[in-house]
PDB file of N, CA and C in Angstrom:
ATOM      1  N   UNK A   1      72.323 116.399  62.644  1.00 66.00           N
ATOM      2  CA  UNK A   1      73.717 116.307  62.251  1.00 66.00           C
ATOM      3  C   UNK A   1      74.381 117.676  62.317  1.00 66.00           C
ATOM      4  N   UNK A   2      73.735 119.084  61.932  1.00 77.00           N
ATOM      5  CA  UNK A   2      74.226 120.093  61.862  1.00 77.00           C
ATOM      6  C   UNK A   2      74.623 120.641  63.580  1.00 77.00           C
ATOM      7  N   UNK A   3      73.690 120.035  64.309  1.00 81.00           N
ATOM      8  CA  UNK A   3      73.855 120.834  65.410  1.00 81.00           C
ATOM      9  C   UNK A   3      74.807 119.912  66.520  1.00 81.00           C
ATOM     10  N   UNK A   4      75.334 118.746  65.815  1.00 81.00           N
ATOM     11  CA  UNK A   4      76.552 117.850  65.924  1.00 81.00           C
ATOM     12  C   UNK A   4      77.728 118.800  65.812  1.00 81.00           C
ATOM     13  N   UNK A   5      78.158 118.949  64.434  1.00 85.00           N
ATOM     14  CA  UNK A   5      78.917 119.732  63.981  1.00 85.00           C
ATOM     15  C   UNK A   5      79.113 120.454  64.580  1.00 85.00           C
ATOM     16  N   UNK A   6      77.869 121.963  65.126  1.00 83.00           N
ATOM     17  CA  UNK A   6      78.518 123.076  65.574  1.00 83.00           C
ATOM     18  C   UNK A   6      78.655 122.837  66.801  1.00 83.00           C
ATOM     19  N   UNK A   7      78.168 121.632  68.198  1.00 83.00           N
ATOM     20  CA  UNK A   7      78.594 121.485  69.265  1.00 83.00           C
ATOM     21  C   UNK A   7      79.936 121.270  69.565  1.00 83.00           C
ATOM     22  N   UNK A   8      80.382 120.441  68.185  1.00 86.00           N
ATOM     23  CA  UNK A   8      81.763 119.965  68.510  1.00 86.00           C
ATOM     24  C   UNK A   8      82.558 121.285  67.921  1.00 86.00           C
ATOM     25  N   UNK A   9      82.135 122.121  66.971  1.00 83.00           N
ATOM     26  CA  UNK A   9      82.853 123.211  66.670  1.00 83.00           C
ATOM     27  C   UNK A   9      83.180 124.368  67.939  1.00 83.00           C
ATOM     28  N   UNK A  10      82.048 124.405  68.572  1.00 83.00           N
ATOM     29  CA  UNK A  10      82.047 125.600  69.885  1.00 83.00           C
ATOM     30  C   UNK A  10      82.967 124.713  70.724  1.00 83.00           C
ATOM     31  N   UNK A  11      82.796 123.573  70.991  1.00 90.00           N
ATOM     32  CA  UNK A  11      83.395 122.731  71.959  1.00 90.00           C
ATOM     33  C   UNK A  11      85.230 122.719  72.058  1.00 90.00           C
ATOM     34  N   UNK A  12      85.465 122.609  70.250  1.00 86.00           N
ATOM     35  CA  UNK A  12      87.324 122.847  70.311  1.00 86.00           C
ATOM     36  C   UNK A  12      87.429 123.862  70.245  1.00 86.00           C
ATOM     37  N   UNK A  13      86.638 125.316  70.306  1.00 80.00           N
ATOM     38  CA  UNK A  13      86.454 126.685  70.205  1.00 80.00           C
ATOM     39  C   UNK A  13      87.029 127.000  71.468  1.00 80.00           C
ATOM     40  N   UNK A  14      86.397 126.447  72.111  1.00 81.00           N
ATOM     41  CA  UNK A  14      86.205 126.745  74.009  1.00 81.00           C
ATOM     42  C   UNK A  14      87.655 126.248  74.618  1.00 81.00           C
ATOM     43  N   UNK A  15      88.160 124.979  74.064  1.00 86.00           N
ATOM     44  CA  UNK A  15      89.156 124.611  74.882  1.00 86.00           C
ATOM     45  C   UNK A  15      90.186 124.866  74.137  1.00 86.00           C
ATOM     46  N   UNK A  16      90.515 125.330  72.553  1.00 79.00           N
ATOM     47  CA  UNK A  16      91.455 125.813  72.240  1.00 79.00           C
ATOM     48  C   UNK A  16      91.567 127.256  73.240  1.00 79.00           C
ATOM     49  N   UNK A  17      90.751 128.400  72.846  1.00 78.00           N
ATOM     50  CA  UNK A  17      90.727 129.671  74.077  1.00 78.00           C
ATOM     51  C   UNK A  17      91.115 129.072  74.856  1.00 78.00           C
ATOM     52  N   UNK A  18      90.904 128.439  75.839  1.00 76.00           N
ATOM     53  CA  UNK A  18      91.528 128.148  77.366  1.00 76.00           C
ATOM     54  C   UNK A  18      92.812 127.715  77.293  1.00 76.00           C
ATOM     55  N   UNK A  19      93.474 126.666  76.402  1.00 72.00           N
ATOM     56  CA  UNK A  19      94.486 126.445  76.524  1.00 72.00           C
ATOM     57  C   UNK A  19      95.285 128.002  76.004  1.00 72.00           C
ATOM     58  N   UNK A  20      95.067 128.214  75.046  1.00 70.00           N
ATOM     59  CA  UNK A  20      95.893 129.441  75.107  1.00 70.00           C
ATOM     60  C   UNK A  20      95.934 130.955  75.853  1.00 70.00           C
ATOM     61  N   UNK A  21      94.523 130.677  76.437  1.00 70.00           N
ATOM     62  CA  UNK A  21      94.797 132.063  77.482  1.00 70.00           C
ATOM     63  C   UNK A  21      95.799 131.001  78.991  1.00 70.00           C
ATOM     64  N   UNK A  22      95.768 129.995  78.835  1.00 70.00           N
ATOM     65  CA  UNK A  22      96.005 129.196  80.060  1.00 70.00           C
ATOM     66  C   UNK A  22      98.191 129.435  79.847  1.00 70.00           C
ATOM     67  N   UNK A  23      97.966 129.078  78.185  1.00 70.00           N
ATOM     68  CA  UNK A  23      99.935 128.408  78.338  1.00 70.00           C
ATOM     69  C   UNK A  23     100.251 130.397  77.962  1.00 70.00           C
ATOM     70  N   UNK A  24      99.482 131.314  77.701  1.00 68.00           N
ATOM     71  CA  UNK A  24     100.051 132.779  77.069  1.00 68.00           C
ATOM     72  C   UNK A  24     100.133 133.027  78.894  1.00 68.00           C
ATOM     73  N   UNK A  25      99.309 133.012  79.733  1.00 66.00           N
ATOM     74  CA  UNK A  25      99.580 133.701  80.919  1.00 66.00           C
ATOM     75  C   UNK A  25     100.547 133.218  81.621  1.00 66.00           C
ATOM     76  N   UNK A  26     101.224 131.818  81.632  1.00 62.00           N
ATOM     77  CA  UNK A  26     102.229 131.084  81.942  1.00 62.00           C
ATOM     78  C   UNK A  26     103.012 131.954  81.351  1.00 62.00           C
ATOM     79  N   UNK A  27     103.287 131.935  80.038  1.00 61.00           N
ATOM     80  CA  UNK A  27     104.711 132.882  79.135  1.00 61.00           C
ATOM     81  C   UNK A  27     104.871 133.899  80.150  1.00 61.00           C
ATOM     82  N   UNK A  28     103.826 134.513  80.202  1.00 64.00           N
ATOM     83  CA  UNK A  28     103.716 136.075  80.390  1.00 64.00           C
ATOM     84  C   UNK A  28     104.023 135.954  82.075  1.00 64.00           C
ATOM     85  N   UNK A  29     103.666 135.239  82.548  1.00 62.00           N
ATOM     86  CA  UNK A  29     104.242 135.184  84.202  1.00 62.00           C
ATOM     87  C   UNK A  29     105.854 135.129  84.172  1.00 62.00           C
ATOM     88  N   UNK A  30     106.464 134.041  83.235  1.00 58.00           N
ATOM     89  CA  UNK A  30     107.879 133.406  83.659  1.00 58.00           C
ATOM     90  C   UNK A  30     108.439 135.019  82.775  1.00 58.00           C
ATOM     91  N   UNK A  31     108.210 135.655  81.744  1.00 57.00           N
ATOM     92  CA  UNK A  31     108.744 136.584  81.445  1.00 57.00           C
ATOM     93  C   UNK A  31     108.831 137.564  82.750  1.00 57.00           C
ATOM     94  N   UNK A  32     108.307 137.982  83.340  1.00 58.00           N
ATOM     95  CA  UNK A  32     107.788 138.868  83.856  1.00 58.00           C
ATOM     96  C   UNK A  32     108.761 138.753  85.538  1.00 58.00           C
ATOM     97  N   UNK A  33     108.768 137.526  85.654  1.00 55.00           N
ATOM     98  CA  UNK A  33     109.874 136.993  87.019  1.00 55.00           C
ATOM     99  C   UNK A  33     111.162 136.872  86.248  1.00 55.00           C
ATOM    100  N   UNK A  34     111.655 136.770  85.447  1.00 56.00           N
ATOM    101  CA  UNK A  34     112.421 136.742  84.649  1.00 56.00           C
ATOM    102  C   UNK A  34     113.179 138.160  84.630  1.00 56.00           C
ATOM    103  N   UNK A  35     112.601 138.881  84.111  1.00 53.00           N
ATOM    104  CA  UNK A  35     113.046 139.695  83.856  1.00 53.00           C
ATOM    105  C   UNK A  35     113.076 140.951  85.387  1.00 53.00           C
ATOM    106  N   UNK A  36     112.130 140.043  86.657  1.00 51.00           N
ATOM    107  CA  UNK A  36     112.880 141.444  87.515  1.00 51.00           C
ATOM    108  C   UNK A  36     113.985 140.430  88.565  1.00 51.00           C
ATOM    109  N   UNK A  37     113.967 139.037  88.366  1.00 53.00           N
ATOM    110  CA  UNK A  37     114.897 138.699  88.847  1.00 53.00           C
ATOM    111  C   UNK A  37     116.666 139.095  87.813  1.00 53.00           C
ATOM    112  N   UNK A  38     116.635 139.526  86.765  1.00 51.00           N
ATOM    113  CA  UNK A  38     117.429 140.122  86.163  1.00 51.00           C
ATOM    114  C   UNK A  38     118.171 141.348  86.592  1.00 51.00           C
ATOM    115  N   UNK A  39     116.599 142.363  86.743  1.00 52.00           N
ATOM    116  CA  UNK A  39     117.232 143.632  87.543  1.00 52.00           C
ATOM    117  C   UNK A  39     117.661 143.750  88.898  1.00 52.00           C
ATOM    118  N   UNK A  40     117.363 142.768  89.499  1.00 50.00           N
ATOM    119  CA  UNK A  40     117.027 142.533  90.932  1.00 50.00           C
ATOM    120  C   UNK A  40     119.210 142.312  91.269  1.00 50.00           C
ATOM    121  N   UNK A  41     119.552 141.500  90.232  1.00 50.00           N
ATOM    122  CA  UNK A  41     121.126 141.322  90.303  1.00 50.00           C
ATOM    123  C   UNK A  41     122.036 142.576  90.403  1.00 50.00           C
ATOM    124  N   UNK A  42     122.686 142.397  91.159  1.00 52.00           N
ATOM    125  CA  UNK A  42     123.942 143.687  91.037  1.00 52.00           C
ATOM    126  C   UNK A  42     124.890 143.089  91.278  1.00 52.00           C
ATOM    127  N   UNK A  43     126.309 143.995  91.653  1.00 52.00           N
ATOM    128  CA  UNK A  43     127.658 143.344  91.819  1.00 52.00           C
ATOM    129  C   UNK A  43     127.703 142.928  92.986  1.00 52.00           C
ATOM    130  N   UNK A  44     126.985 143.514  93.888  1.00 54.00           N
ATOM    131  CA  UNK A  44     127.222 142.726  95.627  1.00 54.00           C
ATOM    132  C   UNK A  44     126.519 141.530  95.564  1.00 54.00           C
ATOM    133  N   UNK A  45     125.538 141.392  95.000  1.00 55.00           N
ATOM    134  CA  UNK A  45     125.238 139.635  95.327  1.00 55.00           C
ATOM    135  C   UNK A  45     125.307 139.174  94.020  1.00 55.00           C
ATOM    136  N   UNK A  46     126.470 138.238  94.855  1.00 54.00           N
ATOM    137  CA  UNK A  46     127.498 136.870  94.461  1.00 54.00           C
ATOM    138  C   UNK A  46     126.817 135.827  93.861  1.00 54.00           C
ATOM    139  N   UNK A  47     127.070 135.018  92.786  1.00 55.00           N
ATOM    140  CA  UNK A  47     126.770 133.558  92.954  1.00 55.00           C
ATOM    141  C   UNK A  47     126.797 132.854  93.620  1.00 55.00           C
ATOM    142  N   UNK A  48     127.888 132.981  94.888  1.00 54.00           N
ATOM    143  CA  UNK A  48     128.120 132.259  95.811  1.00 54.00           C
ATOM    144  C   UNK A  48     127.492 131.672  96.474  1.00 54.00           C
ATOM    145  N   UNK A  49     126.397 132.957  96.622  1.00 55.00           N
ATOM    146  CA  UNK A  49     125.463 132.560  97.638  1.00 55.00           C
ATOM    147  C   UNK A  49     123.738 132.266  96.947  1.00 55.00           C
ATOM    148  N   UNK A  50     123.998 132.394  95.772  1.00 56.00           N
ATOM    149  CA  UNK A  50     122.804 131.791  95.026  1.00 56.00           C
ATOM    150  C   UNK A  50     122.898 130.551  94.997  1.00 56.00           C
ATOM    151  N   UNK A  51     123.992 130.067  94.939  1.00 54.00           N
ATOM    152  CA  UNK A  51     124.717 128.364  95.008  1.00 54.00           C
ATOM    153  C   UNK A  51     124.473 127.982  96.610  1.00 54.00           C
ATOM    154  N   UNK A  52     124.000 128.995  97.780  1.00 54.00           N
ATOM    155  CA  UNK A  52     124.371 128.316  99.132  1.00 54.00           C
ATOM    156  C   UNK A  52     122.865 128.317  99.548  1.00 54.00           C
ATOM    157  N   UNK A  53     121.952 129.108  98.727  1.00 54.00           N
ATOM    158  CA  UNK A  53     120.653 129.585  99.041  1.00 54.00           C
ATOM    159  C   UNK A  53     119.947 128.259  98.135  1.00 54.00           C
ATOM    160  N   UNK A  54     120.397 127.513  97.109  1.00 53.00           N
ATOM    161  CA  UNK A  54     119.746 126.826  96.532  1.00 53.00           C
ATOM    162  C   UNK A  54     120.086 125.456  96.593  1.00 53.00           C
ATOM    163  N   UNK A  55     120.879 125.308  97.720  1.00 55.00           N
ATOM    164  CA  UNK A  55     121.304 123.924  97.966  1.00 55.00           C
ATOM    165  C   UNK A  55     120.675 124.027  99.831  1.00 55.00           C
ATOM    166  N   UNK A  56     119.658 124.739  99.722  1.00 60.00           N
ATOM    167  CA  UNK A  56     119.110 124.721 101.431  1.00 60.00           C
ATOM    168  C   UNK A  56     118.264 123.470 101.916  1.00 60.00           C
ATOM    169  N   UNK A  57     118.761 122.493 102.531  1.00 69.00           N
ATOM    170  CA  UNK A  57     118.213 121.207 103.344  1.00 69.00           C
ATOM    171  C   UNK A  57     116.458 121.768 103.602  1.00 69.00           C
ATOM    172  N   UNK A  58     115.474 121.043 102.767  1.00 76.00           N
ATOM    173  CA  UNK A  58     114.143 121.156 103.398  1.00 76.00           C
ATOM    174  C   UNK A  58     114.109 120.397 104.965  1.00 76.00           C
ATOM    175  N   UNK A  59     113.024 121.058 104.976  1.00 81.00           N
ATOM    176  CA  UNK A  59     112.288 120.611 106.518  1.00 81.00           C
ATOM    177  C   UNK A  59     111.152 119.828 106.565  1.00 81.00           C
ATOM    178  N   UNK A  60     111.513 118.502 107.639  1.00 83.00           N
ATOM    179  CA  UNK A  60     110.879 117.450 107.615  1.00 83.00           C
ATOM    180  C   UNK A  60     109.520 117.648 107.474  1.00 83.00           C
ATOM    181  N   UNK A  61     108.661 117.356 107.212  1.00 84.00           N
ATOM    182  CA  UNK A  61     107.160 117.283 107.304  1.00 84.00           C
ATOM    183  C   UNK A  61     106.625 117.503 109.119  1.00 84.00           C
ATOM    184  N   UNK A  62     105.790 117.746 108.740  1.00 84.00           N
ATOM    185  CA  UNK A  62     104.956 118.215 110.413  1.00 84.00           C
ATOM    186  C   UNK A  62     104.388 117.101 110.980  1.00 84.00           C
ATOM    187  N   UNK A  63     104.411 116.253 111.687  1.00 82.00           N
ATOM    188  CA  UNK A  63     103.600 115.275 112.526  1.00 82.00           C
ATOM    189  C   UNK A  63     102.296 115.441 112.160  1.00 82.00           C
ATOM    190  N   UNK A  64     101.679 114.131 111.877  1.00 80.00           N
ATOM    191  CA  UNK A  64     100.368 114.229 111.795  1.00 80.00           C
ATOM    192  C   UNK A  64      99.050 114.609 112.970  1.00 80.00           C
ATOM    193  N   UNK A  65      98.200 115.384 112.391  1.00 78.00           N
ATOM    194  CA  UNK A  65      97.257 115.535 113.939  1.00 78.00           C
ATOM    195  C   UNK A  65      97.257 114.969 114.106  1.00 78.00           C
ATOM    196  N   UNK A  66      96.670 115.070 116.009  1.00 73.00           N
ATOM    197  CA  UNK A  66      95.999 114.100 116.694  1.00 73.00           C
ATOM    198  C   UNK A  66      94.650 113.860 116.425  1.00 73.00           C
ATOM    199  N   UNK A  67      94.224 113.137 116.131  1.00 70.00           N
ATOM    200  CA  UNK A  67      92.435 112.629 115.906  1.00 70.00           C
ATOM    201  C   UNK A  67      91.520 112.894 117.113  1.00 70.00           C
ATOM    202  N   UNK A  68      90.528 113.696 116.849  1.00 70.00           N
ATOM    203  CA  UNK A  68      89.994 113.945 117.903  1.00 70.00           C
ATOM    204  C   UNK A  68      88.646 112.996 117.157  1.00 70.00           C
ATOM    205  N   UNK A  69      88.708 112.156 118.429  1.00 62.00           N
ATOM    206  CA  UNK A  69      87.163 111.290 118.052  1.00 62.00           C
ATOM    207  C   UNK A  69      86.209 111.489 118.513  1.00 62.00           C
ATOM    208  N   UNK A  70      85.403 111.760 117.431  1.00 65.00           N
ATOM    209  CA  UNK A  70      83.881 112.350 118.018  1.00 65.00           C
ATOM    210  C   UNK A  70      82.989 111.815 119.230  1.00 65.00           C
ATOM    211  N   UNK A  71      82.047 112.479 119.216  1.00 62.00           N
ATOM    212  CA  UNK A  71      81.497 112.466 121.168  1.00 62.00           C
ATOM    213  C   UNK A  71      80.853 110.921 120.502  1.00 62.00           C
ATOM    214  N   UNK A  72      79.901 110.447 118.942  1.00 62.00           N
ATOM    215  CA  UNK A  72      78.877 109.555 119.119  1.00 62.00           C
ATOM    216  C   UNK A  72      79.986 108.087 119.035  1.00 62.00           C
ATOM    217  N   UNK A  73      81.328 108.558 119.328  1.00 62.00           N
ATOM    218  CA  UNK A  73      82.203 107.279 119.410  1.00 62.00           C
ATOM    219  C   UNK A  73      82.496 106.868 120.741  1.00 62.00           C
ATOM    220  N   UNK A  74      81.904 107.600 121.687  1.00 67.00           N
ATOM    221  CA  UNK A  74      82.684 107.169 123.439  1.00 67.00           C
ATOM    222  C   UNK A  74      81.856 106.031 123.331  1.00 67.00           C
ATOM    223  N   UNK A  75      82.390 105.718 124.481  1.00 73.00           N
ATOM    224  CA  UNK A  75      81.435 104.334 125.023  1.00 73.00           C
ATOM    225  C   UNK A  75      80.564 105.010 125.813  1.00 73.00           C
ATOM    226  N   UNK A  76      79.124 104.197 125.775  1.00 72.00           N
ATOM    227  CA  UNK A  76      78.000 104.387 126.207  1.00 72.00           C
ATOM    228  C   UNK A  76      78.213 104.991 128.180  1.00 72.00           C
ATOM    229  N   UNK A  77      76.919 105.537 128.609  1.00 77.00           N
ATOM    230  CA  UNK A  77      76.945 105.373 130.312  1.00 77.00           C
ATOM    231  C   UNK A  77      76.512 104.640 130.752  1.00 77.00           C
ATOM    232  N   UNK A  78      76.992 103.812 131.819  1.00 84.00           N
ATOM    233  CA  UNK A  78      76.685 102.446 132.541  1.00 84.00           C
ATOM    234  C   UNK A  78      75.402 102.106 132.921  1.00 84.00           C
ATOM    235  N   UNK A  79      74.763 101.098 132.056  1.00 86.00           N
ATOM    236  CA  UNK A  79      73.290 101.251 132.419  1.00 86.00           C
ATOM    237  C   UNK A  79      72.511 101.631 133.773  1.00 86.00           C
ATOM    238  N   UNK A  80      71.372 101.801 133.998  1.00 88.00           N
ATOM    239  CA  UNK A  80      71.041 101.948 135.949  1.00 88.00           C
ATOM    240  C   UNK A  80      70.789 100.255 136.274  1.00 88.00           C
ATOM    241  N   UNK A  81      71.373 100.640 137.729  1.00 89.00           N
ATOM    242  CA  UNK A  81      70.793  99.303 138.195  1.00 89.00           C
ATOM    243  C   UNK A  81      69.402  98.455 138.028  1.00 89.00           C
ATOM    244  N   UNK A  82      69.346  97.309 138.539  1.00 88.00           N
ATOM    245  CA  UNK A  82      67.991  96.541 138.231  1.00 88.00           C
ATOM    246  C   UNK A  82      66.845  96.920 139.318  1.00 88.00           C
ATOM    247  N   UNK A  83      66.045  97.131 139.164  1.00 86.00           N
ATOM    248  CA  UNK A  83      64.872  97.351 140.399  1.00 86.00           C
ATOM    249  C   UNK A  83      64.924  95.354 141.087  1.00 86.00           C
ATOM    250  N   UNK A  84      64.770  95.705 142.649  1.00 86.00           N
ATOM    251  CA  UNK A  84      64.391  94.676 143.063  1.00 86.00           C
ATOM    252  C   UNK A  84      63.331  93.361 142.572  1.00 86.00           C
ATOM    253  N   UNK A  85      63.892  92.711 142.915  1.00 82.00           N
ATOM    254  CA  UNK A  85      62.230  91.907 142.510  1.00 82.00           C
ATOM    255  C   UNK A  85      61.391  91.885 143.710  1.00 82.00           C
ATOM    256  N   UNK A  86      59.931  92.002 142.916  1.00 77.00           N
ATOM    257  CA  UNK A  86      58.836  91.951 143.722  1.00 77.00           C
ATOM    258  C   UNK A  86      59.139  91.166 144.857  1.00 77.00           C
ATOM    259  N   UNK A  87      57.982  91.818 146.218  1.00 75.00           N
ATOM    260  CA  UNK A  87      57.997  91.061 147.362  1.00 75.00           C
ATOM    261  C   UNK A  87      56.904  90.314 147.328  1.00 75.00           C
ATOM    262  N   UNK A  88      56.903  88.661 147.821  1.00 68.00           N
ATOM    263  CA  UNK A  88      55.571  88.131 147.843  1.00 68.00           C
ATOM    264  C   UNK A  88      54.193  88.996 148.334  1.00 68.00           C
ATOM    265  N   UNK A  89      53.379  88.704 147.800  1.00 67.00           N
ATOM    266  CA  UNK A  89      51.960  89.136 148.429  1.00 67.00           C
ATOM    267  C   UNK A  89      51.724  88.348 150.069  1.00 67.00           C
ATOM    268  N   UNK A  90      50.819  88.620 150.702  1.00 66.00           N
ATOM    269  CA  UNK A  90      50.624  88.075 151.843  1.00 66.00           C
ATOM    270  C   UNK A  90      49.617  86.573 151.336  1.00 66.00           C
ATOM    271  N   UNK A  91      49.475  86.768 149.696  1.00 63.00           N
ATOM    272  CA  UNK A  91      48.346  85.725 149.617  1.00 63.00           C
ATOM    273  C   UNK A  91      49.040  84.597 148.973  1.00 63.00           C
ATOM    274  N   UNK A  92      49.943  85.145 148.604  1.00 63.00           N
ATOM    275  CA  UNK A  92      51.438  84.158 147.352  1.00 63.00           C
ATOM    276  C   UNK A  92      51.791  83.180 148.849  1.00 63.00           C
ATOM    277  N   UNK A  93      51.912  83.686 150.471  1.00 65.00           N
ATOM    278  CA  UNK A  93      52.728  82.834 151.582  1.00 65.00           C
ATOM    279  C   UNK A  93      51.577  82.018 152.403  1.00 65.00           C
ATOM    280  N   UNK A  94      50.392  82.044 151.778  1.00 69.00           N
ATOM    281  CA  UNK A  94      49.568  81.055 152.280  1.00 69.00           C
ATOM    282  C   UNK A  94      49.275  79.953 151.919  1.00 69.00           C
ATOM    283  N   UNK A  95      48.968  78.854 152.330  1.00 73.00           N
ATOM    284  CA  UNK A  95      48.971  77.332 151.788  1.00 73.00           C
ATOM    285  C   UNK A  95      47.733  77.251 150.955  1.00 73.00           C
ATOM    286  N   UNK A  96      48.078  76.117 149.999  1.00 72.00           N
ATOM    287  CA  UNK A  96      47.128  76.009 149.748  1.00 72.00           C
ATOM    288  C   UNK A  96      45.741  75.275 149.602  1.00 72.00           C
ATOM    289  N   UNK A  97      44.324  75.869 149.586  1.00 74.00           N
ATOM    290  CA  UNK A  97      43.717  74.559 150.184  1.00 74.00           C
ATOM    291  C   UNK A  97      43.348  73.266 149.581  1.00 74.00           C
ATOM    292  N   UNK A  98      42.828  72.232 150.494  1.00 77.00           N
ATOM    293  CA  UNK A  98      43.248  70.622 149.915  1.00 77.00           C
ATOM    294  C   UNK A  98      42.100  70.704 148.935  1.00 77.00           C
ATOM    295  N   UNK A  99      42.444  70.184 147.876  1.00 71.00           N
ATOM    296  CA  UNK A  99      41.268  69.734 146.586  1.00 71.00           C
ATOM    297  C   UNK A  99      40.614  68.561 147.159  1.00 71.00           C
TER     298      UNK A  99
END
């Protein structure tokens, strides 16, 4: 039972840490763009064109590859021809004698 307890204790240990190193480095990113897209502003650039830059038409998606189908998918090579059939023997064209 005790070593219940402390699995599940290390266990919300572990994923509390992660979530908060996970949502503090998020903060700390959007601060951080934040604040040099701030400095980044001056009097020559306009809203105008933050309004013309953020209304920009995406671009369609790319055609899907072409499928290259592997070599063990071709169709087979045309079997070889049949060998002749045997020629009679000289003993197969003789009659045979009367019983």
């Amino acid at each position: 039972m005790g070593v219940m307890i402390r699995y599940i204790l290390m266990t919300s240990m572990f994923i509390y840490g992660g979530l908060l190193l996970f949502f503090g480095s998020a903060f700390i990113t959007h601060a951080y763009v934040s604040y040099d897209f701030d400095q980044f502003q001056s009097d020559h650039f306009s809203h105008k064109y933050l309004k013309v830059v953020s209304h920009k038409k995406r671009l369609p998606p790319p055609p899907p590859p072409v499928l290259n189908i592997p070599i063990h998918f071709k169709s087979p090579p045309p079997s070889p021809p049949r060998p002749p059939p045997p020629t009679p023997s000289r003993l197969d064209s003789l009659p045979l004698p009367p019983v």
